[in-house]
Coordinates of C-alpha atoms in Angstrom, one line a residue:
M1 CA -13.1 64.8 -44.5
K2 CA -15.4 64.9 -41.5
P3 CA -19.0 66.1 -41.3
S4 CA -19.8 69.4 -39.6
R5 CA -21.0 69.4 -36.0
V6 CA -24.5 70.3 -37.3
T7 CA -24.5 67.4 -39.8
A8 CA -23.2 65.0 -37.2
T9 CA -26.0 66.0 -34.8
R10 CA -28.6 65.5 -37.5
L11 CA -27.3 61.9 -38.0
V12 CA -27.5 60.9 -34.3
P13 CA -30.6 58.8 -33.6
S14 CA -33.2 60.3 -31.3
L15 CA -33.7 59.2 -27.8
A16 CA -37.0 57.6 -28.7
W17 CA -35.4 55.5 -31.4
L18 CA -32.6 54.4 -29.0
L19 CA -35.2 53.4 -26.4
A20 CA -37.2 51.5 -29.1
F21 CA -34.0 49.6 -30.2
A22 CA -33.1 48.8 -26.6
L23 CA -36.7 47.7 -25.8
F24 CA -37.0 45.3 -28.7
A25 CA -33.5 43.9 -28.2
L26 CA -34.2 43.2 -24.5
L27 CA -37.7 41.8 -25.4
Y28 CA -36.2 39.2 -27.7
I29 CA -33.2 38.4 -25.4
S30 CA -35.4 37.9 -22.4
L31 CA -38.4 36.2 -24.0
R32 CA -36.8 34.2 -26.8
D33 CA -37.8 30.9 -25.3
V34 CA -41.4 32.0 -24.8
F35 CA -42.3 32.9 -28.4
P36 CA -44.3 30.2 -30.2
H37 CA -42.4 28.1 -32.7
G38 CA -41.9 29.9 -36.0
V39 CA -42.5 33.3 -34.5
G40 CA -39.3 34.1 -32.7
W41 CA -37.4 35.1 -35.9
F42 CA -39.8 38.0 -36.3
F43 CA -39.0 39.6 -33.0
K44 CA -35.3 38.7 -33.5
V45 CA -35.0 40.9 -36.6
I46 CA -37.0 43.9 -35.3
P47 CA -33.8 45.7 -33.9
I48 CA -32.1 45.1 -37.3
A49 CA -35.2 46.5 -39.0
L50 CA -35.0 49.6 -36.8
L51 CA -31.3 50.0 -37.8
L52 CA -32.4 49.7 -41.4
Q53 CA -35.0 52.4 -41.0
L54 CA -32.4 54.7 -39.4
V55 CA -30.0 54.2 -42.2
V56 CA -32.6 54.8 -44.9
A57 CA -33.7 58.0 -43.1
K58 CA -30.4 59.5 -42.3
A59 CA -27.7 58.2 -44.7
S60 CA -27.2 58.7 -48.4
G61 CA -25.0 57.7 -51.3
K62 CA -22.6 54.8 -50.9
T63 CA -22.9 54.7 -47.2
R64 CA -26.6 54.0 -47.3
N65 CA -26.2 51.4 -50.1
Y66 CA -23.6 49.5 -48.2
L67 CA -25.3 49.7 -44.8
V68 CA -28.7 48.7 -46.2
A69 CA -27.2 45.7 -48.0
A70 CA -25.3 44.6 -44.9
L71 CA -28.4 45.0 -42.6
V72 CA -30.6 43.1 -45.1
L73 CA -28.1 40.3 -45.3
S74 CA -27.9 40.2 -41.5
G75 CA -31.7 40.1 -41.2
I76 CA -31.7 37.2 -43.7
G77 CA -29.0 35.4 -41.6
D78 CA -30.9 36.0 -38.4
T79 CA -34.0 34.4 -40.0
L80 CA -32.2 31.5 -41.4
L81 CA -30.4 30.7 -38.2
S82 CA -33.6 30.7 -36.2
P83 CA -34.9 27.3 -37.3
D84 CA -32.8 24.2 -37.0
G85 CA -30.9 22.9 -40.0
L86 CA -30.2 26.2 -41.8
F87 CA -26.8 26.9 -40.2
I88 CA -24.9 26.9 -43.5
P89 CA -27.3 29.3 -45.4
G90 CA -27.4 31.6 -42.4
L91 CA -23.7 31.6 -42.2
G92 CA -23.5 32.4 -45.9
A93 CA -25.8 35.4 -45.4
F94 CA -23.6 36.7 -42.6
L95 CA -20.5 36.1 -44.7
L96 CA -21.9 38.4 -47.4
A97 CA -22.8 40.9 -44.7
Q98 CA -19.2 40.9 -43.4
L99 CA -17.9 41.4 -46.9
T100 CA -20.3 44.3 -47.4
Y101 CA -19.2 46.0 -44.2
T102 CA -15.6 45.4 -45.3
A103 CA -16.2 47.0 -48.7
L104 CA -17.8 50.1 -46.9
F105 CA -14.9 50.5 -44.5
L106 CA -12.4 50.2 -47.4
T107 CA -14.0 53.2 -49.0
Q108 CA -13.1 55.1 -45.8
F109 CA -9.6 53.5 -45.5
R110 CA -6.5 55.5 -44.5
W111 CA -3.2 53.9 -43.6
R112 CA -2.0 54.9 -40.2
V113 CA 0.9 53.3 -38.4
G114 CA -0.7 54.1 -35.1
R115 CA -3.6 51.7 -36.0
L116 CA -1.2 48.7 -36.4
P117 CA -1.7 47.6 -32.7
W118 CA -5.4 47.3 -33.5
A119 CA -4.7 45.0 -36.5
S120 CA -2.2 43.0 -34.5
A121 CA -4.8 42.5 -31.7
I122 CA -7.4 41.3 -34.2
L123 CA -5.0 38.9 -35.8
A124 CA -4.0 37.5 -32.4
Y125 CA -7.6 37.0 -31.5
T126 CA -8.3 35.3 -34.8
L127 CA -5.3 33.0 -34.5
A128 CA -6.4 32.0 -30.9
C129 CA -10.0 31.3 -32.1
T130 CA -8.7 29.4 -35.1
L131 CA -6.5 27.1 -33.0
F132 CA -9.2 26.6 -30.4
I133 CA -12.4 26.3 -32.4
I134 CA -11.6 25.2 -36.0
P135 CA -10.3 21.7 -35.1
Q136 CA -13.7 21.1 -33.4
T137 CA -15.9 22.0 -36.4
G138 CA -15.5 18.7 -38.2
D139 CA -16.7 18.8 -41.8
L140 CA -17.3 22.6 -41.5
Q141 CA -13.6 23.4 -41.1
L142 CA -13.3 25.1 -44.5
V143 CA -16.5 27.0 -44.2
T144 CA -15.7 28.3 -40.7
T145 CA -12.2 29.2 -41.7
V146 CA -13.4 31.3 -44.6
Y147 CA -15.9 33.0 -42.4
M148 CA -13.2 33.7 -39.7
I149 CA -11.0 35.3 -42.3
A150 CA -13.9 37.5 -43.6
I151 CA -14.9 38.8 -40.2
S152 CA -11.3 39.4 -39.3
L153 CA -10.8 41.5 -42.4
M154 CA -14.0 43.4 -41.5
A155 CA -12.7 44.2 -38.0
I156 CA -9.2 45.2 -39.3
S157 CA -10.7 47.5 -41.9
A158 CA -12.9 49.1 -39.3
G159 CA -9.8 50.0 -37.4
F160 CA -8.3 51.9 -40.3
R161 CA -11.3 54.1 -41.2
D162 CA -10.3 57.7 -41.7
D163 CA -12.1 59.0 -38.6
S164 CA -10.7 60.3 -35.3
Q165 CA -13.6 58.5 -33.5
F166 CA -13.0 55.3 -35.4
L167 CA -12.9 53.3 -32.2
W168 CA -16.8 53.2 -31.9
V169 CA -17.2 51.4 -35.2
A170 CA -14.1 49.3 -34.5
L171 CA -15.5 48.3 -31.2
G172 CA -18.7 47.2 -32.9
A173 CA -16.7 45.1 -35.3
L174 CA -14.9 43.5 -32.4
L175 CA -18.2 42.7 -30.6
F176 CA -19.4 41.1 -33.9
M177 CA -16.4 38.8 -33.7
V178 CA -17.0 38.1 -30.1
S179 CA -20.7 37.2 -30.8
D180 CA -19.7 34.9 -33.6
T181 CA -17.0 33.3 -31.5
L182 CA -19.6 32.6 -28.8
I183 CA -21.8 31.0 -31.4
A184 CA -18.9 28.7 -32.5
I185 CA -18.0 27.8 -28.9
D186 CA -21.6 26.9 -28.0
K187 CA -22.1 25.0 -31.2
F188 CA -18.8 23.2 -31.8
V189 CA -16.8 23.2 -28.5
S190 CA -19.1 23.1 -25.5
P191 CA -22.6 24.5 -24.9
F192 CA -22.6 26.9 -22.0
A193 CA -25.3 28.5 -19.8
G194 CA -26.4 31.9 -20.9
S195 CA -25.0 31.5 -24.4
D196 CA -28.1 32.9 -26.1
V197 CA -28.1 36.0 -23.9
A198 CA -24.4 36.7 -24.5
I199 CA -24.6 36.0 -28.2
M200 CA -27.5 38.3 -28.9
A201 CA -26.4 41.1 -26.5
T202 CA -23.1 41.4 -28.2
Y203 CA -24.6 41.0 -31.7
Y204 CA -27.2 43.8 -31.2
A205 CA -24.5 46.1 -29.6
A206 CA -22.2 45.4 -32.5
Q207 CA -24.7 46.3 -35.2
L208 CA -25.7 49.4 -33.3
L209 CA -22.2 50.7 -32.8
I210 CA -21.2 49.9 -36.5
C211 CA -24.3 51.6 -38.0
V212 CA -24.6 54.6 -35.7
G213 CA -20.8 55.2 -35.6
T214 CA -20.6 55.1 -39.4
L215 CA -23.5 57.5 -39.8
V216 CA -22.2 60.0 -37.4
S217 CA -18.6 60.0 -38.5
C218 CA -18.6 59.1 -42.2
P219 CA -16.9 61.5 -44.6
P220 CA -19.3 63.6 -46.7
D221 CA -17.9 62.4 -50.0
V222 CA -18.8 58.8 -48.9
T223 CA -22.3 59.6 -47.9
G224 CA -23.0 61.2 -51.1
N225 CA -23.1 64.8 -49.8
A226 CA -21.2 67.4 -51.6
P227 CA -17.7 67.8 -50.2
A228 CA -16.6 71.1 -48.8
A229 CA -14.7 73.3 -51.1
P230 CA -10.9 73.1 -50.7
A231 CA -9.1 75.9 -48.9
P232 CA -7.5 78.5 -51.3
Q233 CA -3.9 78.1 -51.9
E234 CA -1.7 80.9 -50.5

């Protein structure tokens, strides 16, 4: 069941909000090396905090609960990954965020044969990343494999949401995978120039597409609004 056009319009973020999100995302991406030690994490989580504010203001019911939980866990992960030495706790927070997003998408799940190419593409991408990255992770092979499985399930479930415009959220999930893949390549395989910019740009875009796409297109019975009355039987 899809929200009405009026409801969907109400759930779209304002231009001022979008500009604020873009401004703070660009601020952190461009000045991340300038911030004093111990301060960068604050600016890093501002775009996530803006998404959290948007969700609290515009969502309701299960959708709000799931999105709030996923964003809070993401913010914790961002904070933990900022200082050195907290990679595992940060990865754990993001693992829980991926499982939370997956749980939300499964509440909106609808089997469609036409979506199988999406699932196949995600599985192929996951297999390629597994063969290329996992052997380079040393003692963290089990941890990174579990995380890879979790984020793959999140991306696949995003592709099977009961929504004709599912591709926006699915694209966000794919960008989340790309961002995490870049982190893994930079950390375990070979550091590369511009990694921080690529990682954070894809990450912020992923979170934006997932949250806004879910808000605009989520079924009323998932957001907690009363579903429309069924059509009378003839």
